[in-house]
Every structure is written in C-alpha cells, then in structure tokens.
Short mmCIF file of C-alpha atoms and ligand atoms in Angstrom, two decimals:
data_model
loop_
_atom_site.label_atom_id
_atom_site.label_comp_id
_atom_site.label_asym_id
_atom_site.label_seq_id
_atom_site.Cartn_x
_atom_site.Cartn_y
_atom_site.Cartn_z
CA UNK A 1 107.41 211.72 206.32
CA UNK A 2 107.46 209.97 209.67
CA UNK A 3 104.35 207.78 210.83
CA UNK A 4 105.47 208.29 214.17
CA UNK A 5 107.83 210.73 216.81
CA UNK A 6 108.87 210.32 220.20
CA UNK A 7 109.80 213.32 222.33
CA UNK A 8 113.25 212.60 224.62
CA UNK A 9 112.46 215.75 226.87
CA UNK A 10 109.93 217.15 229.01
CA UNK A 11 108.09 220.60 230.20
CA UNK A 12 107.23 223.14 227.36
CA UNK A 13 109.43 222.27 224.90
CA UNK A 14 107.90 218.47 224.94
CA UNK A 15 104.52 220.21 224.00
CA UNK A 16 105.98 222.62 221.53
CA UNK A 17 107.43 219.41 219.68
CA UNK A 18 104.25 217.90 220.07
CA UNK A 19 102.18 220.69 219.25
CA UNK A 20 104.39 220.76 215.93
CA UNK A 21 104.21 217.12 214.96
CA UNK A 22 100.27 217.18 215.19
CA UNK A 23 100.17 220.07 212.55
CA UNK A 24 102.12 217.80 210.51
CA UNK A 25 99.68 214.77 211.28
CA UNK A 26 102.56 212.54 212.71
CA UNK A 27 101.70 210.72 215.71
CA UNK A 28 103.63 211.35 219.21
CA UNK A 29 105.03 209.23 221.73
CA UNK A 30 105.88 211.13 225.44
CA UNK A 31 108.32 209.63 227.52
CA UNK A 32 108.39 210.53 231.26
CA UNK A 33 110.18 209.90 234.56
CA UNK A 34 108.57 208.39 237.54
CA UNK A 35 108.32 212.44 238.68
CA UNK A 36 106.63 213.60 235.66
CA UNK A 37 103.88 210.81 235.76
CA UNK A 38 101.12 213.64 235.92
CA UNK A 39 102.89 216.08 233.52
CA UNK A 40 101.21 217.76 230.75
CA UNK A 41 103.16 216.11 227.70
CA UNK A 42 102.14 212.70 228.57
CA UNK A 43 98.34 213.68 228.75
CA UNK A 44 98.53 215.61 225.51
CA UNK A 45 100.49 212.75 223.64
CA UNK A 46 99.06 209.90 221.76
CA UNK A 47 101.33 206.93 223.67
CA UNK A 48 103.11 207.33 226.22
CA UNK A 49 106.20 205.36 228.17
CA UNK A 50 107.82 205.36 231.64
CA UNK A 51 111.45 205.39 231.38
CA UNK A 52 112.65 205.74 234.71
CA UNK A 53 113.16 207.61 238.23
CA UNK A 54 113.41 211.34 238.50
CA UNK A 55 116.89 211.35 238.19
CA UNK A 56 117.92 212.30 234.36
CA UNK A 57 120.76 210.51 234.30
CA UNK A 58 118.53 207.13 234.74
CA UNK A 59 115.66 208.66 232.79
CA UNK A 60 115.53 211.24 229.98
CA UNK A 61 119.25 211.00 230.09
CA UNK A 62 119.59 207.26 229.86
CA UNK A 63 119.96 206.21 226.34
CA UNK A 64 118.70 202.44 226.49
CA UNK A 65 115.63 203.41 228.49
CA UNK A 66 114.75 205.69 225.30
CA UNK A 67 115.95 203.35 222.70
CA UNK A 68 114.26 200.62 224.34
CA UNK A 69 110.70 203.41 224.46
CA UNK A 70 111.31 204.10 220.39
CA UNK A 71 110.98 200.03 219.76
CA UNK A 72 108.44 199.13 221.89
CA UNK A 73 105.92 202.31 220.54
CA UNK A 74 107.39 201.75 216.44
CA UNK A 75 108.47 205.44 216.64
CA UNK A 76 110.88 205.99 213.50
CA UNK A 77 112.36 209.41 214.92
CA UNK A 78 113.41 211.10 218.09
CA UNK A 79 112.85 215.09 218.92
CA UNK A 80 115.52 215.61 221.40
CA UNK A 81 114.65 219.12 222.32
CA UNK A 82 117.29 221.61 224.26
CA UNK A 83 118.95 220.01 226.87
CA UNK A 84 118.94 216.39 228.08
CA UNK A 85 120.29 214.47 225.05
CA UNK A 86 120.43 217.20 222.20
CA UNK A 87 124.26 217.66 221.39
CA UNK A 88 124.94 214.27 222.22
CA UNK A 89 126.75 213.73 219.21
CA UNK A 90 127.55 209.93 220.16
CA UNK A 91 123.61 209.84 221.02
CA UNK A 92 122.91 210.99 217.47
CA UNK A 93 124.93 208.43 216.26
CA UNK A 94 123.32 205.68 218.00
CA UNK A 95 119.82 206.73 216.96
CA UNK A 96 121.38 206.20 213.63
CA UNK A 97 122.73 202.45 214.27
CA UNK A 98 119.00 201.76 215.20
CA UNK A 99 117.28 203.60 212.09
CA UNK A 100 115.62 205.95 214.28
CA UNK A 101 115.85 209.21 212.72
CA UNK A 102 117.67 212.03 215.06
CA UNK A 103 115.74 215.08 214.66
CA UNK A 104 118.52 217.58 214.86
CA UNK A 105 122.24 217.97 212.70
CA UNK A 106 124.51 215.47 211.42
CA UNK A 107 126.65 213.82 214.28
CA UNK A 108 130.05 215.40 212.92
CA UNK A 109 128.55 218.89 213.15
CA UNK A 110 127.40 218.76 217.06
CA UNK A 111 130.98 217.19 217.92
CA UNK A 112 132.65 220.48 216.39
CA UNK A 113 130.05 222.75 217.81
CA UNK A 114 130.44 220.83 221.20
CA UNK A 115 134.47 221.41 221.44
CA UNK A 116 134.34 225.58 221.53
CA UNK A 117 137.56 225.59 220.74
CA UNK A 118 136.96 223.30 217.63
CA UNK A 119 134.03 225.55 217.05
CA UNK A 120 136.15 228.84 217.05
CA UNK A 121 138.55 227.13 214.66
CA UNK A 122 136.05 226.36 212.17
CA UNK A 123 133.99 229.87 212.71
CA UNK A 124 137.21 230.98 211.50
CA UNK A 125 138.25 229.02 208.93
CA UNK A 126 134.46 230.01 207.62
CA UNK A 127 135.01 233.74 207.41
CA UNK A 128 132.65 234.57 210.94
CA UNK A 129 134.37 237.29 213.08
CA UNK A 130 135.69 236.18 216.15
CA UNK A 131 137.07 237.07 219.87
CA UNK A 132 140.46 237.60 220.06
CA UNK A 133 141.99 234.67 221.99
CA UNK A 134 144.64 232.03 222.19
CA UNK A 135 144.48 229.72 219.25
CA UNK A 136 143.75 226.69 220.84
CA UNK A 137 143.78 225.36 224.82
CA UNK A 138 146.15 226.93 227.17
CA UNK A 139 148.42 224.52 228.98
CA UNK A 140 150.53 226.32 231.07
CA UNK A 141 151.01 229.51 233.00
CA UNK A 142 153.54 231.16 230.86
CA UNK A 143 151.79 230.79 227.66
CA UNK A 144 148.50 232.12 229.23
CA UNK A 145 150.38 235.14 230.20
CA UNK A 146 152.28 235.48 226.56
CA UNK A 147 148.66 235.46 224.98
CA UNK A 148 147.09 237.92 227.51
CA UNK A 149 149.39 240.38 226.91
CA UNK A 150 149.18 240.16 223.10
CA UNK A 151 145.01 240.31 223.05
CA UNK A 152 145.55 242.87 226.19
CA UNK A 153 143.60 242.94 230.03
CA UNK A 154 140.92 241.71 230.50
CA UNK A 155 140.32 238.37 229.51
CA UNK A 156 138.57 235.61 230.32
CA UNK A 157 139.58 232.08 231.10
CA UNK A 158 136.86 229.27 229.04
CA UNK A 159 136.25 226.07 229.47
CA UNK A 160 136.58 224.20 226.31
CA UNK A 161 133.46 221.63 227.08
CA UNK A 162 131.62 224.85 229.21
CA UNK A 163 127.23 225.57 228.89
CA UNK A 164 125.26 227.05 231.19
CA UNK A 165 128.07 229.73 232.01
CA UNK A 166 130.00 227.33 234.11
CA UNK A 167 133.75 227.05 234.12
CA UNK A 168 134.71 231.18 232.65
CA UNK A 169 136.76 233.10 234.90
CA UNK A 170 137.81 236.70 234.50
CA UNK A 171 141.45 237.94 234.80
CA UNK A 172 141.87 241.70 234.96
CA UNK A 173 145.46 241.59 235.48
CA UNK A 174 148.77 239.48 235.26
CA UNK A 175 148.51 238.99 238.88
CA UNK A 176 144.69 237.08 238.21
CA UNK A 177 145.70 234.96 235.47
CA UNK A 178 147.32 232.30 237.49
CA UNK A 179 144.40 231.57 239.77
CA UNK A 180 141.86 232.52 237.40
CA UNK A 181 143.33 229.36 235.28
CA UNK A 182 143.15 227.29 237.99
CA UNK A 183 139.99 227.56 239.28
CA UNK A 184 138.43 227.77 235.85
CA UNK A 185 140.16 224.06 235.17
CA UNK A 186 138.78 222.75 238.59
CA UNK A 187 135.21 224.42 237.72
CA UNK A 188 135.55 222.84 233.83
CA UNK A 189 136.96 219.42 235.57
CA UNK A 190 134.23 218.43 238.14
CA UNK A 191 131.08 219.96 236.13
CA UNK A 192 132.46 218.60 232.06
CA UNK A 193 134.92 215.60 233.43
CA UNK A 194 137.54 218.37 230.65
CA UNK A 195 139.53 220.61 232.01
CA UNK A 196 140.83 222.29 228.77
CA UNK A 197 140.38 226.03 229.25
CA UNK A 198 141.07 228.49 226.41
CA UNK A 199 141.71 232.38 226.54
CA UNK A 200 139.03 235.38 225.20
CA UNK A 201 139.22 239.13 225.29
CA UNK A 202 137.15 240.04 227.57
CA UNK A 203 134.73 242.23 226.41
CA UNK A 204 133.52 244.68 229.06
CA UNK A 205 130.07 245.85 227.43
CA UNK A 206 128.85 244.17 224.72
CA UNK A 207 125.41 242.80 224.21
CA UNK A 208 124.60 238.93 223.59
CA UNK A 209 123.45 238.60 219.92
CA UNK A 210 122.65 235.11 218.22
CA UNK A 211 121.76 234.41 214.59
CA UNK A 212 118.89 231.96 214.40
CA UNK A 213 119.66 229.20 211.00
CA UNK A 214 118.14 226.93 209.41
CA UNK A 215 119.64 224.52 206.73
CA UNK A 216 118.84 221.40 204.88
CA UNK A 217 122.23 219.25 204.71
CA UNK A 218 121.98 219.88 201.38
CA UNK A 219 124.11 222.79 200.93
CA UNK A 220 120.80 225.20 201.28
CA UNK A 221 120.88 227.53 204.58
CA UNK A 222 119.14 230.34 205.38
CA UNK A 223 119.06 232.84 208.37
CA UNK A 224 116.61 233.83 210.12
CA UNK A 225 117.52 236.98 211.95
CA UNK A 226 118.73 237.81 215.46
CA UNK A 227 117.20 237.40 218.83
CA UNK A 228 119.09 240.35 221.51
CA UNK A 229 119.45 237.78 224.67
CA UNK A 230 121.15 241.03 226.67
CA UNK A 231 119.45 240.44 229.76
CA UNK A 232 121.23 237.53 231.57
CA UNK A 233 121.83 236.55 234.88
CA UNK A 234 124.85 234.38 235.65
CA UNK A 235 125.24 234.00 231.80
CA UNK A 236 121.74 232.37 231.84
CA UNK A 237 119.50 234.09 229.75
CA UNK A 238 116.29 235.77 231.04
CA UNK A 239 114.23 237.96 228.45
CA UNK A 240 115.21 237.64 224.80
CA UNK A 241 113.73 239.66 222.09
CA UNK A 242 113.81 239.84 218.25
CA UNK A 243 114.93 242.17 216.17
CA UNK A 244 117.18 243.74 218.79
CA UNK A 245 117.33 247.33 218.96
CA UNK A 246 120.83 248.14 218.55
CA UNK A 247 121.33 246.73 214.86
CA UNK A 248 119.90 248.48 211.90
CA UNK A 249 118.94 246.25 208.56
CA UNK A 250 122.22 246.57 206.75
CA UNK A 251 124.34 245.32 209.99
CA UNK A 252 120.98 242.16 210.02
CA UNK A 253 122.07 241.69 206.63
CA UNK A 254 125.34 241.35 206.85
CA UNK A 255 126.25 239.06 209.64
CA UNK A 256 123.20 236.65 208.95
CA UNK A 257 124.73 236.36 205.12
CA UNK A 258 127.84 235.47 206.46
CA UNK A 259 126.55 232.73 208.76
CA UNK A 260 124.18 231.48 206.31
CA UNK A 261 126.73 231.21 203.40
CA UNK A 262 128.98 229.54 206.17
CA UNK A 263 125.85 227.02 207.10
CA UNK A 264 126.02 226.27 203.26
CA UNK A 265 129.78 225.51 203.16
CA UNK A 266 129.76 222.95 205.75
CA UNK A 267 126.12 221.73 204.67
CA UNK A 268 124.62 221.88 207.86
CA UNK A 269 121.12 220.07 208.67
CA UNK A 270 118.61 221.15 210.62
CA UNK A 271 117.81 224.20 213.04
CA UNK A 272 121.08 226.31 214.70
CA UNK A 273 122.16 229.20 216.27
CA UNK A 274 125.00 231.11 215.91
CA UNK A 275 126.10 232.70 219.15
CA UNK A 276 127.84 236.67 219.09
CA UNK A 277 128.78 239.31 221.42
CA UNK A 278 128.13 242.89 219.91
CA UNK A 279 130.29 245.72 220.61
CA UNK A 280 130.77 249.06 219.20
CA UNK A 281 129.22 247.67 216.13
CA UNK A 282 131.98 244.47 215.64
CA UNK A 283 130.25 240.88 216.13
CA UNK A 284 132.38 238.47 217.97
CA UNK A 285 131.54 234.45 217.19
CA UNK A 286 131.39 232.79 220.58
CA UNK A 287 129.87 229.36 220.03
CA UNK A 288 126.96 227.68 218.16
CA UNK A 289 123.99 225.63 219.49
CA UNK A 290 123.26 222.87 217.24
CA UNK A 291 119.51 222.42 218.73
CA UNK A 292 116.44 224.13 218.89
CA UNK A 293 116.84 226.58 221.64
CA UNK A 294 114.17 227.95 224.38
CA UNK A 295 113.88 231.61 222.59
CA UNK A 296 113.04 230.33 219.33
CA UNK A 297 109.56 231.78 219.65
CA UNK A 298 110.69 235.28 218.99
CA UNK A 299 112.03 234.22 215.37
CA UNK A 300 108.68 232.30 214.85
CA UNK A 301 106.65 236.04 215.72
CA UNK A 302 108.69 237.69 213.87
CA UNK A 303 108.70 235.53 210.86
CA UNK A 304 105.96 233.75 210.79
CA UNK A 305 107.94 230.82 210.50
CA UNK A 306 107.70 227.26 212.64
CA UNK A 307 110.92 226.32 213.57
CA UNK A 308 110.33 222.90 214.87
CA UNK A 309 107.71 222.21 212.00
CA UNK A 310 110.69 222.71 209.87
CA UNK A 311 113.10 220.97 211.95
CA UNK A 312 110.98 217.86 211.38
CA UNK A 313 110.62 218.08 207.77
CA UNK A 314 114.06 218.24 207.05
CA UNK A 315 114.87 215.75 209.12
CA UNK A 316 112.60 213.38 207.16
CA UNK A 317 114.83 214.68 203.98
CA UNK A 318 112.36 217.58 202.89
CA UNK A 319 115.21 220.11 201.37
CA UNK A 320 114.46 223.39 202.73
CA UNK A 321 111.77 224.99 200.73
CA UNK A 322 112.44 228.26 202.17
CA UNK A 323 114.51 230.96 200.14
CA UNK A 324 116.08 234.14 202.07
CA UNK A 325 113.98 236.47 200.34
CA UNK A 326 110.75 234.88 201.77
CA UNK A 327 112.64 235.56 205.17
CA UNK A 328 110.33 238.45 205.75
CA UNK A 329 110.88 240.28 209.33
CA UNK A 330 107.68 241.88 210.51
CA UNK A 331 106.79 243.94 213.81
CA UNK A 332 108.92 242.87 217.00
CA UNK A 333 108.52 240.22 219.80
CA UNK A 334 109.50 239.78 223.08
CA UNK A 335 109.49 236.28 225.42
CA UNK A 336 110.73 235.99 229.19
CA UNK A 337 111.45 233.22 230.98
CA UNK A 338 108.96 232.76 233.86
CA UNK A 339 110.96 230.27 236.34
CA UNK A 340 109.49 229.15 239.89
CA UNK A 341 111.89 230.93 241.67
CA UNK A 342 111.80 233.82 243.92
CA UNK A 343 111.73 236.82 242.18
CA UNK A 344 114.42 238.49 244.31
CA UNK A 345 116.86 235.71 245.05
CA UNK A 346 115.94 233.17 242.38
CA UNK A 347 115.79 230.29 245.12
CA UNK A 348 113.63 227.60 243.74
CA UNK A 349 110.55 227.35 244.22
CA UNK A 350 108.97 224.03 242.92
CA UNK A 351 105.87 222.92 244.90
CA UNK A 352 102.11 222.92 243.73
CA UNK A 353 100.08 225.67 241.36
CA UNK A 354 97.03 226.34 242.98
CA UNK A 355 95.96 228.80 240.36
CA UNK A 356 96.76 229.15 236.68
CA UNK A 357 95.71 232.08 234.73
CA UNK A 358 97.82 232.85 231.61
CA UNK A 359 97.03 235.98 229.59
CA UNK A 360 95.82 236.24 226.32
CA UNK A 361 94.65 238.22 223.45
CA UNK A 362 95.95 239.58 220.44
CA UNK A 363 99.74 238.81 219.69
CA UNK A 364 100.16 236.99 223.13
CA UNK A 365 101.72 233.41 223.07
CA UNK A 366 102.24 231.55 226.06
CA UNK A 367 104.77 228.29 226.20
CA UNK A 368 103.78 226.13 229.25
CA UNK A 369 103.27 222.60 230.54
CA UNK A 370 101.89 223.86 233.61
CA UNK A 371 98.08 223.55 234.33
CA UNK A 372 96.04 224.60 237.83
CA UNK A 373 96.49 221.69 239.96
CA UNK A 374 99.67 220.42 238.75
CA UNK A 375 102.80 220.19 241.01
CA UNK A 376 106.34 221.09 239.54
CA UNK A 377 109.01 218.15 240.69
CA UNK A 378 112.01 219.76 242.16
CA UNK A 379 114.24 217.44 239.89
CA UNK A 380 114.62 219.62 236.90
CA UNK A 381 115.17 223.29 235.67
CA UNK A 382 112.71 225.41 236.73
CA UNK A 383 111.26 227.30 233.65
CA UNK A 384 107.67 227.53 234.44
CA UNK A 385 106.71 228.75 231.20
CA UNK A 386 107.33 231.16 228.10
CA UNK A 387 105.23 234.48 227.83
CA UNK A 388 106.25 235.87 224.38
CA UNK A 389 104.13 238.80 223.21
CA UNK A 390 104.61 240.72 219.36
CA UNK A 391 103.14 244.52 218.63
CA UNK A 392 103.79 245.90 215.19
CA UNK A 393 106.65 248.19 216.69
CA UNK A 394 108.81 247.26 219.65
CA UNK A 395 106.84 250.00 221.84
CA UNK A 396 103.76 248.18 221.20
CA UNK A 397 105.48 245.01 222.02
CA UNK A 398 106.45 246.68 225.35
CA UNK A 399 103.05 248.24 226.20
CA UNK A 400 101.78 244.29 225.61
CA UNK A 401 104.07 242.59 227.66
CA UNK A 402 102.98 245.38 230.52
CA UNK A 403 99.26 244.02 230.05
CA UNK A 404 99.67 240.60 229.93
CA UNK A 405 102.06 240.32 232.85
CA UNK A 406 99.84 241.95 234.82
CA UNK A 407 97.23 239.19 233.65
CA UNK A 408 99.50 236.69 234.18
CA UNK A 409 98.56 234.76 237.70
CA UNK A 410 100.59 231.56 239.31
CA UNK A 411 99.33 230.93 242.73
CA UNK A 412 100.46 228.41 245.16
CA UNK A 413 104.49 228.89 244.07
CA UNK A 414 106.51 231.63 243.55
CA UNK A 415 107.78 232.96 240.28
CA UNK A 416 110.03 235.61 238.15
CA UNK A 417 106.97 237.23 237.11
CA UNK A 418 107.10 240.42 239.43
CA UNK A 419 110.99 241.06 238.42
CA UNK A 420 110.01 240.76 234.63
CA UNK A 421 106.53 243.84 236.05
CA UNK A 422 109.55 245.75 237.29
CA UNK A 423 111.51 245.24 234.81
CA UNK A 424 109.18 246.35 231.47
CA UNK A 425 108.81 249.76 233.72
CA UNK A 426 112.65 250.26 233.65
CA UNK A 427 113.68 253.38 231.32
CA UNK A 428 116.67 251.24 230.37
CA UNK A 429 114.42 247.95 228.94
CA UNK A 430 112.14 250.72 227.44
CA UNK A 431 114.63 252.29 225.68
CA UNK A 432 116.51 249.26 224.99
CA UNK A 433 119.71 250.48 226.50
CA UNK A 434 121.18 247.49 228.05
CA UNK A 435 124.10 244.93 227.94
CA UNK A 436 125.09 241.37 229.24
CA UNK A 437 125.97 242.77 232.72
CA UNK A 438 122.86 245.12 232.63
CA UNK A 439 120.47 242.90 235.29
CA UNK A 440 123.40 242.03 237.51
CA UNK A 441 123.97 246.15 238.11
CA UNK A 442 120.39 246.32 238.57
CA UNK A 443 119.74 243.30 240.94
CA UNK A 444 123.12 244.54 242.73
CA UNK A 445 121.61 248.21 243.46
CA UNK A 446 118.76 246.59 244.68
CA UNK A 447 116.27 247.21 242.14
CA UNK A 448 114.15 244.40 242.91
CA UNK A 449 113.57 246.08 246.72
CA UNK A 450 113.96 244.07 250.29
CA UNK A 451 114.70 240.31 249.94
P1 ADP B 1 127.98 228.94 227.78
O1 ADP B 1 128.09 227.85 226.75
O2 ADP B 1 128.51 228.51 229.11
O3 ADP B 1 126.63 229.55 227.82
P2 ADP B 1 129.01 231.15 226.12
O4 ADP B 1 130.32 231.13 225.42
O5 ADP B 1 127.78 231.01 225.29
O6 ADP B 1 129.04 230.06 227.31
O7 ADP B 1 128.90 232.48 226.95
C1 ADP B 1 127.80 232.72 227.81
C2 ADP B 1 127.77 234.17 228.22
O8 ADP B 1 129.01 234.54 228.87
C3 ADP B 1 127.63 235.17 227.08
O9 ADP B 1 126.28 235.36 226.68
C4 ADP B 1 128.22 236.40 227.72
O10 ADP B 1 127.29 236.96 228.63
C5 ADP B 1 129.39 235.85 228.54
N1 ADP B 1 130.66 235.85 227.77
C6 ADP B 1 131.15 234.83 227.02
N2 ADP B 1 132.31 235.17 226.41
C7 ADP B 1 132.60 236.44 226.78
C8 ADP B 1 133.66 237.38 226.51
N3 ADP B 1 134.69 237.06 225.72
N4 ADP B 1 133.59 238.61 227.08
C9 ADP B 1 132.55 238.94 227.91
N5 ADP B 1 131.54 238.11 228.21
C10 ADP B 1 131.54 236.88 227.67
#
C-alpha cells in the first residue's frame, strides 16, 4: 500500500480523497494555489505545499510545480480528482517516468476515452449500443449532409476533444448544417486547440444515464449501477440521483453487464463511467469518463461501497475484491450540486460565508470544503458543496432532501439552494418525469419567479 498520497485538486473532492486515504491509514499531502492558502484541504491534510498563483494553468494545472510537491513531501502516488489534471493521459504517463503512482486508469485507456470519436469506435467494437452518427470526423460540407440524411433531422454537430458541453451544435435541417459545422469547429478550435467535429442523431427527449465501473486492470470489472443525471443545465449537470426511476432491474442488468464485460475485455483499471442517453427504452453510448466523477456519492448510498477507497487500492495493485453479486442496490439517493451562484441567473457569486449551517441527521451526507468564515476565490468552479440524502424508497429520499434543504443555511453569498427548494416541490421531480431539456423548459417559463 502507499506510505504516502498527494491530492492534485482542490474544494470537496480534495477532502473526499483525503477523507478516503485516512480510512486507509495513508498519509496526505494538499497542494494549494496562492488563492486557496486558507482552504479547508490544506488544514485537514497532514503536509501541505504551495504550488503557485491562482491561475490553474500555473498551479494545480502545472505539472512541474506538482512533480516538484510529490519529491519534496516523499509522496509515492497522486489522486488527481475530476478536473484539473485527471484525463491527462500524457500527465499519467509522466507520473509514471517518476515512479509516482497515478491514481486513476492506464494512460492508453484515458487517450481513447479522451478522443470521443476514438471512444465511439471502441464502444462499438465492444458490443455497447451507440448513437447513430458519422463514422468518424466530418471534413467537409457535402459529406456532413450525405450522413445527415442517412441518420435523418436532427442532429447534432460534436466536437471530437468537447467536456463541459462546449463545442455541440444542433442542425434541424439541411439549411443548418452548414453553419452549425462551422461554428461548432470555431467553438471546438478556440476552447480544445481541435477542431474535429463529428455527427450524432439528435435525440430530442431522452434522459442522461451513466453506468458507474469499477475494474482492476486485471481483466476483473464490475458495475455498479446507474446514476439518472436528467436535470442539466447547459449540458452541466445539476441534481443526479441513483437508481433512476425510469429503468426497471432487468433493463439495470442488462446494460451494466454489457459495460462491465466490455471493462473486462479491454482490462480497464480503476474507477469509470460509462456515459448513455435513454430513450424509449434504447441506451445510446455517448462517451466515458475515465475519473472519479462529482456524483459518485449516489453509487456509494446506494451501495454501500467507497469509490475512492477502492480507487486507491487498486491503484496500489489490490485486484478488485469485489464480485457483482456483492453489488447489492439498496434504498435510493439523491445529491445536488449547491454552486455560489444566483439561484435565478446562475451569475457567480464567490465572496465570503458568513454563516455555515449544513443539515444533518439520518441518511444525510454533505460534501463541502466550505466552513463559516471562509471566503470562496473567484478563480475556480463554483460548486459550493454536495448535499446527497438516501431514504429506503425514492419518496423518502424526496421527503429528506425537502428537510434538509430547508436546514441547509449559507449566509454572506448566494447559492442554488432555493432553485433545488423549488425544485423538490415540482410534480415533475416528484414523480420523476423529466429529461435532459427538462430544467431549461422550466427556467425558460419562469419557474424560478422575477430575476
Ligand atoms: P460533454 O463531454 O461536453 O459533457 P457529452 O457527450 O457528455 O459532452 O454530452 C453532454 C450532454 O449533451 C448530454 O448529457 C446530453 O444532455 C447532451 N447530448 C449529447 N449528445 C446528444 C445527442 N446525440 N442528442 C441529444 N443530446 C445530446
């Protein structure tokens, strides 16, 4: 096992990793930006290292700074986290030319992922179901048009290097497709420095289904379930919840045996997800994150299971212990995403907490690196915290979430909490009757009131 683990990341996910590695009695190093000198994951960790200005790119982005942090403390692995540096396949690599154990896949296997159109190839070749679409990047006009018309209006224009729901464009007819291509290249271009784009059906109502994995490298993989991460805005997700309510046990079954037997084939290592849209009972593969991901609690309710606990011991060459049928699924769990952002027109909102009150209580977790006092830098994302609750059934759940949001104070700033209070009153969320473009109709109609 390792003696000792630095953390290449920040905010709650730095303390979940750390929170993990003391369970496992492995000692933590933090590493922080000039912004984040005060921040909760350098307090709570046993060294801790200054690697730079607020800027990412010269701090938790900047690969010598956090080489140079892992020699200097004797750490003999790096958590990466989500975000930052975590499919960085080249990064992985270099971890490896300086024998500090990557916490996360093999190199090869966050390259493919990386490349969705080298990830769509090999979901294929694997036996996943995918979206109709050209086979590989489009590179002109007239081939665009060819392939439209064969998967048929709608679809939607990808970049091949997109994340965060940048660079996808949506062409409804012939007359789009032109300048749908070319602004999705431009978008792809200036935000990935790639402008390959490639072609999908696009599907008007599905929901946004993801299969949580874990394997050993080995050629042992298991799955984990799904989380339902519906509710987006701008393809960002905002409330996640596991199992989702519009597959039944044999449809669970199914798709996570197919992913896990193809996370045996290619021997994957580590913790993944597997990425679907869900219509009209088809699954549609749309790309895989090869890291631990910010909804993860919901699996860990659900299943008892800790992800990152298990992300480290494989790491260290533990083969996963594990077997499907211990994979037992009990009650249901819900997180959102509290961000310091207005709750009407998501503006940022960094600035200083003047009063911290999280709720608790049975089957309430809460993810957060904030504390009363503390003052959020406006440098980076602005995920204030996690509030993930589990109930037996998913009404329970509900009726939970209710209670502790109402608990839930964060003075001084302002936050997402009063859309998520509207939101667990909506018929729609109660019934879970709701699909990727649910929250955008909502928000549209005004649900959220006067901005
Ligand atoms: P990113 O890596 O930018 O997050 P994804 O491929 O994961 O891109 O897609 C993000 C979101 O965009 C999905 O959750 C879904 O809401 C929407 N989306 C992606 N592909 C399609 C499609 N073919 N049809 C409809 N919506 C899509």
């Amino acid at each position: 096992m390792f003696e000792k683990i630095l953390i290449a990341n920040r905010g709650e996910i730095a303390l979940r990793i750390l929170r993990a590695a003391k369970e496992l009695g492995i000692a933590t190093v933090a590493v922080y930006s000039t912004a984040d000198k005060n921040a909760m994951h350098v307090k709570l960790a046993d060294e801790s290292v200054c690697i730079g200005p607020p800027q990412a790119r010269d701090s938790y982005l900047h690969i010598p700074a956090l080489l140079a942090a892992c020699e200097i403390t004797g750490a003999d692995a790096l958590h990466p986290g989500y975000g930052f540096l975590s499919e960085n396949a080249r990064f992985a690599e270099i971890c490896g030319e300086h024998k500090i154990t990557f916490i996360g896949p093999k190199p090869e296997h966050i390259r493919i992922m990386g490349d969705k159109i080298e990830a769509k190839r090999t979901a294929k070749r694997l036996g996943i179901p995918c979206v109709p679409g050209s086979e590989g990047a489009i590179t002109n006009d007239v081939e665009a048009l060819r392939v439209a018309k064969s998967i048929g209006f709608p679809v939607l224009v990808k970049a091949a290097s997109g994340g965060g729901g940048r660079g996808m464009k949506v062409a409804r007819t012939a007359e789009d497709l032109s300048v749908a291509l070319s602004t999705a290249r431009s978008e792809a271009k200036a935000a990935f420095g790639d402008d390959a784009v490639y072609l999908e059906k696009y599907l008007e109502k599905p929901r946004h289904i993801e299969i949580q994995v874990l394997g050993d490298g080995g050629g042992r993989a298991i799955h984990l379930g799904e989380r339902d991460c519906s509710l987006q805005r701008r393809h960002q997700k905002i409330l996640e919840e596991s199992p989702s309510p519009a597959l039944n046990a044999k449809e669970r079954a199914d798709i996570g045996g197919i992913v896990a037997k193809a996370m045996r084939e290619i021997q994957y290592l580590g913790a993944g997800t597997v990425e679907f849209l869900y219509e009209k009972g088809e699954f549609y593969f749309i790309e895989m994150n090869t890291r631990i991901q910010v909804e993860h609690p919901v699996t860990e309710m659900i299943t008892g299971i800790d992800l990152v606990n298990e992300q480290i011991k494989i790491a260290a060459g533990s083969p996963l212990l594990i077997k499907q049928k211990d994979v037992i699924f009990s009650g249901h769990a819900i997180e959102c995403r509290v961000n310091a952002e207005n709750p009407s027109t998501f503006r940022p909102s960094p600035g200083k907490v003047t009063y911290f009150h999280p709720p608790g209580g049975l089957g309430v977790r809460v993810d957060s690196a904030v504390y009363q006092g503390y003052t959020i830098p406006p440098n980076y994302d602005s995920l204030v915290g996690k509030l993930i609750v589990h109930g037996r059934s998913r009404t329970e759940a509900m009726m939970r979430l209710r209670r502790s949001l109402d608990e839930f104070i964060v003075d001084g700033i302002e936050t997402t909490i009063p859309l998520f209070r509207t939101l667990v009153r909506n018929a729609d969320i109660q019934n879970g009757d709701y699909d990727i473009h649910w929250l955008e109709r909502f928000l549209d109609a005004g649900g959220m009131g006067e901005t």
